[in-house]
């Protein structure tokens, strides 16, 4: 009897990706550059977040044909994004055998009230979060992996740092509480009590937590790792830079050796220009991606 | 040999993957685990675990940080090694469906096909009977798992799926499984590996004594 889509199998793939870098790619050629650089997975997209931001309009799931062409071009896992709440996009991605679905704020939300009921799917989901409560709500819906939201397409690490610290602080606070305080804290966090109890006991999220949204340099990646991320998503940071192959390789090395400044220094040399990046205050409030979803 | 009478010192290749899961399980079965990212961290090991993760990523990082040559030499000289999933791919002499230019360690007379069951939606759990392992079936978790397609005469197959596919094997001091015991609470595979390390340590010490005499 082979049992598919179990919680252990869903969560397990994220555990296999730990210590690694997942890169946004828009063509099979990009995907091969990412694999060659040592990425543990790729995220197949029509446009990287910086271009989605620039293009405006409604951003949707990528053309399944494009996603399939990327699946054929590499041997590492391939992820793709569905709009928040758009469970049919998720069904389509599962039907073409995607390895992980990112229910992502980078795309225009399809439902302002409900996220996808992820527990119904065989394919695992990763979801964005800004703090512990949001992470536990998504896990409660069946997300098998969390990523910090950061601010996608900004090339600015400040939001990812803020969100990572918020999650960590939330966990520390939970650990310091007495058992009788957990229900009140669950109410405060708007998170399922069972998960609140679990984090109180273990001092960790029940699933893997990657950093995302603003990683542009090897040092950015190592910063997020030292802040406690299990791994790193790089969206626009690689292919919006002047030498993607080299930068991709350097970010992979800095993620593995995140606590070794000599190696990060070596990896950071002569990479050419990083993506330009945006001051968060210069982004109009309506265009902040992290605010999508709840 | 490290800690001749103490807890076996087991390296865990920590370039990427489910490293901490192995560390925790090794600690629980009485080993002294230590992380390996650079060649200088390969000293004084009684054994090494190659964890689950992406074999392409680990292979490239092993090549970039010059771990391949010293690891191959240690394994040739009898270092006890346990590879789970990606670790099994790294230990196999022949890899099918590998990425272009994918470095591996080799040393075990196996032909292994990467990602042999399909994409993540085909990942599964099942109960396995493992050769000579007391305590009933083993709940085995397979994640985008590889499959052993062929094994040489020195290889013992330790477990098979219902369709006869071999999914765990041993060749002397080398142990592999296509599944991930480190994702469960069943530590019997890790205990088996520790026995391999201890047997091996005894043998190596005898050889050393014989050489001195």
CSV table of C-alpha atoms in Angstrom, one decimal:
chain,number,residue,atom,x,y,z
A,1,UNK,CA,0.0,0.0,0.0
A,2,UNK,CA,1.6,3.3,-1.1
A,3,UNK,CA,0.1,6.3,0.6
A,4,UNK,CA,0.5,9.6,-1.3
A,5,UNK,CA,0.1,13.2,-0.3
A,6,UNK,CA,0.7,12.5,3.4
A,7,UNK,CA,1.6,15.3,5.8
A,8,UNK,CA,5.1,13.7,6.3
A,9,UNK,CA,5.7,13.5,2.6
A,10,UNK,CA,4.5,17.1,2.0
A,11,UNK,CA,6.5,18.6,4.8
A,12,UNK,CA,9.4,16.3,3.9
A,13,UNK,CA,10.1,17.8,0.5
A,14,UNK,CA,10.5,21.2,2.2
A,15,UNK,CA,12.9,19.5,4.7
A,16,UNK,CA,15.0,18.3,1.7
A,17,UNK,CA,15.3,21.8,0.4
A,18,UNK,CA,16.7,23.2,3.6
A,19,UNK,CA,20.0,25.1,3.4
A,20,UNK,CA,19.3,25.7,-0.2
A,21,UNK,CA,18.3,28.4,-2.7
A,22,UNK,CA,15.1,28.4,-4.7
A,23,UNK,CA,15.3,30.7,-7.8
A,24,UNK,CA,12.6,32.4,-9.8
A,25,UNK,CA,13.1,31.5,-13.5
A,26,UNK,CA,11.0,32.6,-16.6
A,27,UNK,CA,12.6,30.4,-19.3
A,28,UNK,CA,14.0,26.9,-19.6
A,29,UNK,CA,17.4,28.6,-20.2
A,30,UNK,CA,17.1,30.4,-16.8
A,31,UNK,CA,16.2,27.2,-15.2
A,32,UNK,CA,19.3,25.5,-16.4
A,33,UNK,CA,21.5,28.4,-15.2
A,34,UNK,CA,19.8,28.0,-11.8
A,35,UNK,CA,20.4,24.2,-11.7
A,36,UNK,CA,24.0,24.6,-12.8
A,37,UNK,CA,24.6,27.2,-10.1
A,38,UNK,CA,23.3,24.7,-7.5
A,39,UNK,CA,19.7,25.8,-6.8
A,40,UNK,CA,17.7,23.2,-4.9
A,41,UNK,CA,14.5,24.1,-6.9
A,42,UNK,CA,13.2,26.6,-9.3
A,43,UNK,CA,10.0,28.7,-9.3
A,44,UNK,CA,8.6,28.8,-12.8
A,45,UNK,CA,7.1,32.2,-13.7
A,46,UNK,CA,6.1,34.3,-16.7
A,47,UNK,CA,7.7,37.4,-15.1
A,48,UNK,CA,9.9,37.9,-12.1
A,49,UNK,CA,8.3,40.0,-9.3
A,50,UNK,CA,10.2,43.2,-10.3
A,51,UNK,CA,8.7,42.9,-13.8
A,52,UNK,CA,5.3,42.1,-12.5
A,53,UNK,CA,5.5,45.2,-10.4
A,54,UNK,CA,6.6,47.3,-13.4
A,55,UNK,CA,3.9,45.8,-15.7
A,56,UNK,CA,1.0,46.4,-13.3
A,57,UNK,CA,-2.4,44.9,-14.2
A,58,UNK,CA,-3.6,41.6,-13.0
A,59,UNK,CA,-0.9,39.0,-12.4
A,60,UNK,CA,-2.1,35.4,-12.8
A,61,UNK,CA,-0.8,31.8,-12.8
A,62,UNK,CA,1.8,31.2,-15.5
A,63,UNK,CA,0.9,29.4,-18.8
A,64,UNK,CA,1.0,25.7,-18.0
A,65,UNK,CA,2.9,25.1,-21.2
A,66,UNK,CA,5.7,27.4,-20.1
A,67,UNK,CA,5.8,25.7,-16.7
A,68,UNK,CA,6.0,22.3,-18.4
A,69,UNK,CA,8.8,23.4,-20.6
A,70,UNK,CA,10.7,24.4,-17.5
A,71,UNK,CA,9.9,21.1,-15.9
A,72,UNK,CA,11.4,19.3,-18.9
A,73,UNK,CA,14.6,21.4,-18.8
A,74,UNK,CA,15.8,20.5,-15.3
A,75,UNK,CA,16.0,17.6,-12.9
A,76,UNK,CA,15.5,19.6,-9.6
A,77,UNK,CA,12.0,20.3,-8.2
A,78,UNK,CA,9.9,22.9,-10.0
A,79,UNK,CA,7.5,25.1,-8.1
A,80,UNK,CA,4.8,27.5,-9.5
A,81,UNK,CA,2.6,30.2,-8.1
A,82,UNK,CA,-1.2,30.3,-7.8
A,83,UNK,CA,-3.2,33.4,-6.8
A,84,UNK,CA,-4.3,33.6,-3.2
A,85,UNK,CA,-7.6,31.8,-2.9
A,86,UNK,CA,-7.5,30.6,-6.6
A,87,UNK,CA,-8.0,26.9,-6.0
A,88,UNK,CA,-8.6,26.1,-9.6
A,89,UNK,CA,-5.2,27.5,-10.6
A,90,UNK,CA,-3.8,25.2,-7.9
A,91,UNK,CA,-5.8,22.2,-9.3
A,92,UNK,CA,-4.3,23.0,-12.8
A,93,UNK,CA,-0.7,23.1,-11.3
A,94,UNK,CA,-1.3,19.8,-9.5
A,95,UNK,CA,-2.6,18.2,-12.7
A,96,UNK,CA,0.6,19.0,-14.6
A,97,UNK,CA,2.7,17.4,-11.7
A,98,UNK,CA,4.2,20.5,-10.2
A,99,UNK,CA,6.3,19.7,-7.1
A,100,UNK,CA,5.2,22.6,-4.9
A,101,UNK,CA,2.6,25.4,-5.2
A,102,UNK,CA,3.3,28.9,-3.9
A,103,UNK,CA,0.0,30.5,-3.0
A,104,UNK,CA,1.6,33.9,-3.5
A,105,UNK,CA,0.9,37.5,-2.8
A,106,UNK,CA,3.1,38.3,-5.9
A,107,UNK,CA,0.1,37.5,-8.0
A,108,UNK,CA,-3.2,39.4,-7.8
A,109,UNK,CA,-5.4,37.8,-5.1
A,110,UNK,CA,-8.5,36.0,-6.4
A,111,UNK,CA,-10.2,35.9,-3.0
A,112,UNK,CA,-9.9,38.6,-0.4
A,113,UNK,CA,-11.4,36.5,2.4
A,114,UNK,CA,-10.3,32.9,1.9
A,115,UNK,CA,-7.0,31.3,1.2
A,116,UNK,CA,-6.9,27.9,-0.6
A,117,UNK,CA,-7.9,24.9,1.5
A,118,UNK,CA,-4.5,23.3,1.0
A,119,UNK,CA,-5.1,20.2,3.0
A,120,UNK,CA,-7.3,18.9,0.2
A,121,UNK,CA,-4.4,18.7,-2.2
A,122,UNK,CA,-1.8,15.9,-2.8
A,123,UNK,CA,0.7,18.5,-3.9
A,124,UNK,CA,2.2,20.5,-1.0
A,125,UNK,CA,1.9,24.3,-0.7
A,126,UNK,CA,4.2,27.1,0.5
A,127,UNK,CA,2.7,30.3,1.7
A,128,UNK,CA,4.0,33.7,2.7
A,129,UNK,CA,3.8,35.1,6.2
A,130,UNK,CA,4.7,38.4,8.0
A,131,UNK,CA,4.4,37.1,11.6
A,132,UNK,CA,3.8,34.0,13.6
A,133,UNK,CA,0.0,34.4,13.5
A,134,UNK,CA,-0.1,34.5,9.8
A,135,UNK,CA,2.3,31.5,9.5
A,136,UNK,CA,0.1,29.4,11.8
A,137,UNK,CA,-3.1,30.4,10.0
A,138,UNK,CA,-1.5,29.1,6.7
A,139,UNK,CA,-0.2,25.9,8.3
A,140,UNK,CA,-3.7,25.5,9.8
A,141,UNK,CA,-5.1,25.5,6.2
A,142,UNK,CA,-2.5,22.9,5.2
A,143,UNK,CA,0.6,24.8,4.1
A,144,UNK,CA,3.5,22.4,4.4
A,145,UNK,CA,6.1,25.1,4.2
A,146,UNK,CA,6.2,28.8,5.1
A,147,UNK,CA,8.2,31.6,3.6
A,148,UNK,CA,8.7,35.1,5.0
A,149,UNK,CA,6.9,37.5,2.7
A,150,UNK,CA,9.5,40.3,2.6
A,151,UNK,CA,8.7,42.7,-0.2
A,152,UNK,CA,9.0,40.8,-3.5
A,153,UNK,CA,10.6,42.5,-6.4
A,154,UNK,CA,12.0,45.3,-4.2
A,155,UNK,CA,15.6,44.1,-4.1
A,156,UNK,CA,15.4,45.5,-0.5
A,157,UNK,CA,16.0,43.1,2.4
A,158,UNK,CA,14.5,45.3,5.1
A,159,UNK,CA,11.0,43.8,5.0
A,160,UNK,CA,12.2,40.2,5.0
A,161,UNK,CA,14.3,41.1,8.1
A,162,UNK,CA,11.3,42.7,9.8
A,163,UNK,CA,9.1,39.7,9.0
A,164,UNK,CA,11.7,37.1,10.1
A,165,UNK,CA,12.2,38.9,13.4
A,166,UNK,CA,8.5,39.1,13.9
A,167,UNK,CA,8.1,35.4,13.5
A,168,UNK,CA,11.0,34.7,15.8
A,169,UNK,CA,9.8,37.1,18.4
A,170,UNK,CA,6.3,35.5,18.3
A,171,UNK,CA,7.9,32.1,18.9
A,172,UNK,CA,10.0,33.4,21.8
A,173,UNK,CA,7.0,35.0,23.4
A,174,UNK,CA,4.9,31.8,23.1
A,175,UNK,CA,7.7,29.9,24.8
A,176,UNK,CA,7.7,32.3,27.7
A,177,UNK,CA,3.9,31.9,28.4
A,178,UNK,CA,2.3,29.7,31.0
A,179,UNK,CA,-0.1,27.0,29.6
A,180,UNK,CA,-3.1,28.8,30.9
A,181,UNK,CA,-2.2,31.9,28.8
A,182,UNK,CA,-2.1,30.0,25.5
A,183,UNK,CA,-5.8,30.4,24.6
A,184,UNK,CA,-5.6,34.1,25.0
A,185,UNK,CA,-2.5,34.2,22.9
A,186,UNK,CA,-4.2,32.1,20.2
A,187,UNK,CA,-7.0,34.6,20.2
A,188,UNK,CA,-4.4,37.4,19.9
A,189,UNK,CA,-2.5,35.7,17.1
A,190,UNK,CA,-5.8,34.6,15.4
A,191,UNK,CA,-4.1,31.2,15.1
A,192,UNK,CA,-5.3,27.6,15.8
A,193,UNK,CA,-4.9,26.7,19.4
A,194,UNK,CA,-3.4,23.3,18.6
A,195,UNK,CA,-0.6,24.9,16.6
A,196,UNK,CA,-0.1,27.5,19.3
A,197,UNK,CA,0.4,24.7,21.9
A,198,UNK,CA,2.8,22.9,19.6
A,199,UNK,CA,5.0,26.0,19.1
A,200,UNK,CA,4.9,26.7,22.8
A,201,UNK,CA,6.3,23.2,23.4
A,202,UNK,CA,8.8,22.9,20.6
A,203,UNK,CA,10.0,26.5,20.3
A,204,UNK,CA,9.9,26.2,16.5
A,205,UNK,CA,7.4,26.3,13.6
A,206,UNK,CA,6.0,22.9,12.7
A,207,UNK,CA,7.2,23.3,9.1
A,208,UNK,CA,10.3,24.6,7.3
A,209,UNK,CA,10.5,28.4,7.0
A,210,UNK,CA,12.4,30.0,4.1
A,211,UNK,CA,13.2,33.7,3.6
A,212,UNK,CA,11.9,35.6,0.6
A,213,UNK,CA,11.2,39.0,-0.8
A,214,UNK,CA,14.3,41.2,-1.3
A,215,UNK,CA,17.3,38.9,-1.4
A,216,UNK,CA,19.8,40.5,-3.9
A,217,UNK,CA,23.3,39.6,-2.6
A,218,UNK,CA,25.1,36.7,-1.1
A,219,UNK,CA,25.3,38.7,2.2
A,220,UNK,CA,21.5,39.2,2.1
A,221,UNK,CA,21.1,35.4,1.9
A,222,UNK,CA,23.5,34.7,4.7
A,223,UNK,CA,21.8,37.4,6.8
A,224,UNK,CA,18.5,35.7,6.5
A,225,UNK,CA,20.1,32.3,7.4
A,226,UNK,CA,21.7,33.8,10.5
A,227,UNK,CA,18.4,35.2,11.5
A,228,UNK,CA,17.0,31.7,11.5
A,229,UNK,CA,15.7,31.0,8.0
A,230,UNK,CA,15.9,27.4,6.8
A,231,UNK,CA,16.8,28.5,3.2
A,232,UNK,CA,16.2,31.3,0.8
A,233,UNK,CA,14.0,32.2,-2.2
A,234,UNK,CA,15.6,34.6,-4.7
A,235,UNK,CA,13.1,36.2,-7.0
A,236,UNK,CA,14.3,39.1,-9.1
A,237,UNK,CA,17.7,39.2,-7.4
A,238,UNK,CA,19.4,36.7,-9.8
A,239,UNK,CA,18.0,37.4,-13.2
A,240,UNK,CA,17.7,41.2,-12.7
A,241,UNK,CA,21.5,41.4,-12.0
A,242,UNK,CA,24.2,42.0,-14.5
A,243,UNK,CA,25.7,38.5,-14.3
A,244,UNK,CA,23.0,36.0,-13.2
A,245,UNK,CA,25.1,32.8,-13.5
A,246,UNK,CA,27.8,34.1,-11.2
A,247,UNK,CA,25.5,35.8,-8.7
A,248,UNK,CA,23.3,32.6,-8.5
A,249,UNK,CA,26.4,30.5,-7.7
A,250,UNK,CA,27.6,33.1,-5.1
A,251,UNK,CA,24.2,33.2,-3.4
A,252,UNK,CA,24.2,29.3,-3.2
A,253,UNK,CA,27.6,29.3,-1.6
A,254,UNK,CA,26.7,32.1,0.9
A,255,UNK,CA,23.6,30.2,1.9
A,256,UNK,CA,25.5,27.0,2.6
A,257,UNK,CA,28.4,28.8,4.4
A,258,UNK,CA,26.2,31.4,6.0
A,259,UNK,CA,28.2,31.5,9.2
A,260,UNK,CA,31.6,31.8,7.5
A,261,UNK,CA,32.4,35.4,6.6
A,262,UNK,CA,35.6,34.5,4.7
A,263,UNK,CA,33.7,32.3,2.3
A,264,UNK,CA,30.9,34.9,1.9
A,265,UNK,CA,33.5,37.6,1.2
A,266,UNK,CA,35.2,35.4,-1.5
A,267,UNK,CA,31.8,34.5,-3.0
A,268,UNK,CA,30.8,38.2,-3.1
A,269,UNK,CA,33.8,39.4,-5.2
A,270,UNK,CA,33.4,40.7,-8.8
A,271,UNK,CA,29.7,39.8,-9.2
A,272,UNK,CA,28.9,42.9,-11.3
A,273,UNK,CA,25.8,45.0,-10.5
A,274,UNK,CA,23.1,43.8,-8.2
A,275,UNK,CA,19.5,44.6,-9.1
A,276,UNK,CA,18.8,48.2,-8.6
A,277,UNK,CA,16.2,47.9,-5.8
A,278,UNK,CA,13.5,50.1,-4.4
A,279,UNK,CA,13.2,52.2,-1.2
A,280,UNK,CA,10.1,50.7,0.5
A,281,UNK,CA,8.8,54.2,1.4
A,282,UNK,CA,8.9,55.0,-2.3
A,283,UNK,CA,6.5,52.2,-3.1
A,284,UNK,CA,2.8,53.5,-3.1
A,285,UNK,CA,0.9,51.7,-0.4
A,286,UNK,CA,-1.5,50.1,-2.8
A,287,UNK,CA,1.4,48.5,-4.6
A,288,UNK,CA,2.9,46.8,-1.5
A,289,UNK,CA,2.7,43.0,-2.2
A,290,UNK,CA,3.3,41.9,1.4
A,291,UNK,CA,-0.1,43.4,2.5
A,292,UNK,CA,-2.0,41.0,0.2
A,293,UNK,CA,-3.5,38.0,2.1
A,294,UNK,CA,-3.9,38.0,5.9
B,1,UNK,CA,40.5,6.7,15.6
B,2,UNK,CA,38.4,9.3,17.5
B,3,UNK,CA,37.2,8.5,20.9
B,4,UNK,CA,38.2,4.8,20.8
B,5,UNK,CA,36.0,3.8,23.7
B,6,UNK,CA,33.5,6.7,23.7
B,7,UNK,CA,30.6,7.5,21.4
B,8,UNK,CA,31.3,7.1,17.7
B,9,UNK,CA,31.9,10.4,16.0
B,10,UNK,CA,29.7,10.6,13.0
B,11,UNK,CA,30.0,13.3,10.4
B,12,UNK,CA,26.9,14.6,8.6
B,13,UNK,CA,27.5,16.2,5.3
B,14,UNK,CA,25.9,19.6,5.9
B,15,UNK,CA,26.0,21.4,2.6
B,16,UNK,CA,22.3,21.3,2.2
B,17,UNK,CA,19.3,19.0,3.0
B,18,UNK,CA,17.8,17.4,6.1
B,19,UNK,CA,20.9,17.7,8.2
B,20,UNK,CA,19.4,18.5,11.6
B,21,UNK,CA,17.0,15.5,11.3
B,22,UNK,CA,20.0,13.2,11.0
B,23,UNK,CA,21.9,15.0,13.7
B,24,UNK,CA,19.0,14.6,16.2
B,25,UNK,CA,18.5,10.9,15.4
B,26,UNK,CA,22.3,10.1,15.6
B,27,UNK,CA,22.4,11.8,19.0
B,28,UNK,CA,19.4,9.8,20.1
B,29,UNK,CA,21.0,6.5,19.3
B,30,UNK,CA,24.2,7.4,21.1
B,31,UNK,CA,26.5,8.9,18.5
B,32,UNK,CA,28.4,12.1,18.6
B,33,UNK,CA,27.4,13.9,15.3
B,34,UNK,CA,29.4,16.7,13.8
B,35,UNK,CA,28.7,18.8,10.7
B,36,UNK,CA,30.9,18.6,7.6
B,37,UNK,CA,31.0,21.5,5.1
B,38,UNK,CA,34.8,21.7,4.5
B,39,UNK,CA,37.6,19.2,4.0
B,40,UNK,CA,39.2,20.0,7.3
B,41,UNK,CA,36.0,18.8,9.0
B,42,UNK,CA,36.5,15.3,7.7
B,43,UNK,CA,39.1,14.3,10.3
B,44,UNK,CA,38.7,11.7,13.0
B,45,UNK,CA,35.3,10.4,11.9
B,46,UNK,CA,34.0,6.9,12.7
B,47,UNK,CA,31.4,7.3,10.0
B,48,UNK,CA,29.6,9.8,7.8
B,49,UNK,CA,26.0,10.4,6.8
B,50,UNK,CA,25.1,11.8,3.4
B,51,UNK,CA,21.6,13.3,4.1
B,52,UNK,CA,18.5,13.8,1.9
B,53,UNK,CA,18.4,16.9,-0.2
B,54,UNK,CA,19.3,17.8,-3.8
B,55,UNK,CA,22.1,15.6,-5.0
B,56,UNK,CA,23.0,18.1,-7.8
B,57,UNK,CA,23.4,20.9,-5.3
B,58,UNK,CA,25.4,18.8,-2.9
B,59,UNK,CA,27.6,17.4,-5.7
B,60,UNK,CA,28.4,20.9,-7.0
B,61,UNK,CA,29.2,22.3,-3.5
B,62,UNK,CA,31.4,19.2,-2.8
B,63,UNK,CA,33.3,19.9,-6.0
B,64,UNK,CA,33.6,23.7,-5.3
B,65,UNK,CA,34.9,23.1,-1.8
B,66,UNK,CA,37.2,20.2,-2.7
B,67,UNK,CA,35.4,17.5,-0.6
B,68,UNK,CA,35.0,15.0,-3.4
B,69,UNK,CA,38.6,13.7,-3.5
B,70,UNK,CA,39.1,13.3,0.3
B,71,UNK,CA,35.7,11.7,0.7
B,72,UNK,CA,36.4,9.2,-2.1
B,73,UNK,CA,39.7,8.3,-0.5
B,74,UNK,CA,38.1,7.9,3.0
B,75,UNK,CA,35.3,5.7,1.6
B,76,UNK,CA,37.8,3.6,-0.3
B,77,UNK,CA,39.7,3.1,2.9
B,78,UNK,CA,36.6,1.8,4.6
B,79,UNK,CA,34.9,4.8,6.3
B,80,UNK,CA,31.4,3.7,7.3
B,81,UNK,CA,28.9,5.7,5.2
B,82,UNK,CA,25.1,5.9,5.2
B,83,UNK,CA,23.3,7.7,2.4
B,84,UNK,CA,19.6,8.5,2.4
B,85,UNK,CA,17.9,9.4,-0.9
B,86,UNK,CA,20.2,12.0,-2.3
B,87,UNK,CA,23.0,10.4,-0.3
B,88,UNK,CA,22.3,7.1,-2.0
B,89,UNK,CA,22.6,8.8,-5.4
B,90,UNK,CA,26.0,10.3,-4.3
B,91,UNK,CA,27.3,6.9,-3.3
B,92,UNK,CA,26.2,5.0,-6.4
B,93,UNK,CA,28.8,4.2,-9.1
B,94,UNK,CA,26.3,4.8,-11.9
B,95,UNK,CA,23.5,7.4,-11.9
B,96,UNK,CA,20.7,7.5,-14.4
B,97,UNK,CA,18.7,10.7,-15.2
B,98,UNK,CA,21.4,12.8,-13.7
B,99,UNK,CA,21.7,16.5,-14.5
B,100,UNK,CA,24.4,17.6,-17.0
B,101,UNK,CA,27.8,17.5,-15.3
B,102,UNK,CA,26.5,16.2,-11.9
B,103,UNK,CA,29.4,15.3,-9.6
B,104,UNK,CA,29.0,12.2,-7.4
B,105,UNK,CA,31.2,10.4,-4.9
B,106,UNK,CA,30.6,6.8,-6.0
B,107,UNK,CA,32.1,3.7,-4.2
B,108,UNK,CA,29.0,1.5,-4.2
B,109,UNK,CA,28.4,-0.9,-7.1
B,110,UNK,CA,24.9,0.3,-7.8
B,111,UNK,CA,23.0,1.8,-10.7
B,112,UNK,CA,20.5,4.3,-9.3
B,113,UNK,CA,17.8,6.3,-11.2
B,114,UNK,CA,17.2,9.7,-9.8
B,115,UNK,CA,13.6,10.9,-9.1
B,116,UNK,CA,12.5,7.5,-10.4
B,117,UNK,CA,8.9,7.5,-9.2
B,118,UNK,CA,7.8,10.9,-10.7
B,119,UNK,CA,7.2,14.4,-9.3
B,120,UNK,CA,6.3,15.2,-5.7
B,121,UNK,CA,2.6,14.2,-6.2
B,122,UNK,CA,3.9,10.6,-6.5
B,123,UNK,CA,5.9,10.8,-3.2
B,124,UNK,CA,4.6,8.2,-0.8
B,125,UNK,CA,4.8,6.3,2.5
B,126,UNK,CA,4.7,2.6,2.9
B,127,UNK,CA,5.5,-0.3,5.3
B,128,UNK,CA,8.7,-2.1,4.5
B,129,UNK,CA,10.2,-5.3,5.7
B,130,UNK,CA,13.9,-4.8,6.2
B,131,UNK,CA,16.2,-7.9,6.1
B,132,UNK,CA,17.1,-9.2,9.6
B,133,UNK,CA,15.6,-6.2,11.3
B,134,UNK,CA,13.6,-7.0,14.4
B,135,UNK,CA,10.6,-5.0,15.5
B,136,UNK,CA,8.2,-5.4,12.6
B,137,UNK,CA,7.7,-3.3,9.4
B,138,UNK,CA,9.4,0.0,8.9
B,139,UNK,CA,7.3,3.0,8.0
B,140,UNK,CA,9.3,4.3,5.1
B,141,UNK,CA,8.9,7.8,3.5
B,142,UNK,CA,9.9,8.3,-0.1
B,143,UNK,CA,10.2,11.8,-1.4
B,144,UNK,CA,10.9,12.3,-5.1
B,145,UNK,CA,12.9,9.1,-4.4
B,146,UNK,CA,15.6,7.4,-6.4
B,147,UNK,CA,15.4,3.7,-7.3
B,148,UNK,CA,18.1,1.0,-7.4
B,149,UNK,CA,18.0,-0.3,-11.0
B,150,UNK,CA,20.9,-2.7,-10.7
B,151,UNK,CA,23.3,-3.9,-8.0
B,152,UNK,CA,26.7,-5.7,-8.3
B,153,UNK,CA,27.5,-9.0,-6.6
B,154,UNK,CA,29.0,-7.4,-3.5
B,155,UNK,CA,25.8,-5.6,-2.7
B,156,UNK,CA,23.2,-7.1,-0.3
B,157,UNK,CA,19.6,-5.8,-0.9
B,158,UNK,CA,18.0,-5.1,2.5
B,159,UNK,CA,14.5,-4.1,1.5
B,160,UNK,CA,12.2,-4.1,-1.4
B,161,UNK,CA,8.8,-2.5,-2.3
B,162,UNK,CA,5.9,-4.8,-3.0
B,163,UNK,CA,6.7,-4.7,-6.7
B,164,UNK,CA,10.2,-6.0,-5.9
B,165,UNK,CA,12.0,-2.7,-6.4
B,166,UNK,CA,15.1,-2.7,-4.2
B,167,UNK,CA,15.1,0.4,-1.9
B,168,UNK,CA,17.8,-0.3,0.8
B,169,UNK,CA,21.2,-1.9,0.4
B,170,UNK,CA,24.5,-2.6,2.0
B,171,UNK,CA,28.0,-3.2,0.6
B,172,UNK,CA,30.5,-3.7,3.4
B,173,UNK,CA,30.6,-0.5,5.4
B,174,UNK,CA,28.4,1.4,3.0
B,175,UNK,CA,24.6,1.6,3.7
B,176,UNK,CA,22.0,3.3,1.6
B,177,UNK,CA,18.2,3.8,1.6
B,178,UNK,CA,16.0,5.5,-1.0
B,179,UNK,CA,13.7,6.5,1.9
B,180,UNK,CA,14.2,8.8,4.9
B,181,UNK,CA,14.2,7.2,8.4
B,182,UNK,CA,15.3,10.6,9.7
B,183,UNK,CA,11.8,12.0,9.0
B,184,UNK,CA,10.2,9.5,11.2
B,185,UNK,CA,10.7,8.5,14.9
B,186,UNK,CA,11.9,5.0,13.9
B,187,UNK,CA,15.7,4.9,14.7
B,188,UNK,CA,16.4,1.3,13.7
B,189,UNK,CA,18.2,2.2,10.4
B,190,UNK,CA,20.4,4.6,12.3
B,191,UNK,CA,21.1,1.9,15.0
B,192,UNK,CA,22.1,-0.5,12.2
B,193,UNK,CA,24.4,2.1,10.8
B,194,UNK,CA,26.0,2.7,14.2
B,195,UNK,CA,26.6,-1.1,14.4
B,196,UNK,CA,28.3,-0.9,11.0
B,197,UNK,CA,30.5,2.0,12.3
B,198,UNK,CA,31.4,0.1,15.5
B,199,UNK,CA,32.2,-3.2,13.6
B,200,UNK,CA,34.2,-1.2,11.2
B,201,UNK,CA,36.1,0.6,14.0
B,202,UNK,CA,37.0,-2.7,15.5
B,203,UNK,CA,38.3,-4.0,12.2
B,204,UNK,CA,40.3,-0.9,11.4
B,205,UNK,CA,41.9,-1.0,14.9
B,206,UNK,CA,42.8,-4.7,14.4
B,207,UNK,CA,44.4,-3.9,11.1
B,208,UNK,CA,46.3,-1.0,12.6
B,209,UNK,CA,47.5,-3.2,15.5
B,210,UNK,CA,48.5,-6.0,13.0
B,211,UNK,CA,50.5,-3.4,11.0
B,212,UNK,CA,52.3,-2.2,14.1
B,213,UNK,CA,53.1,-5.8,15.1
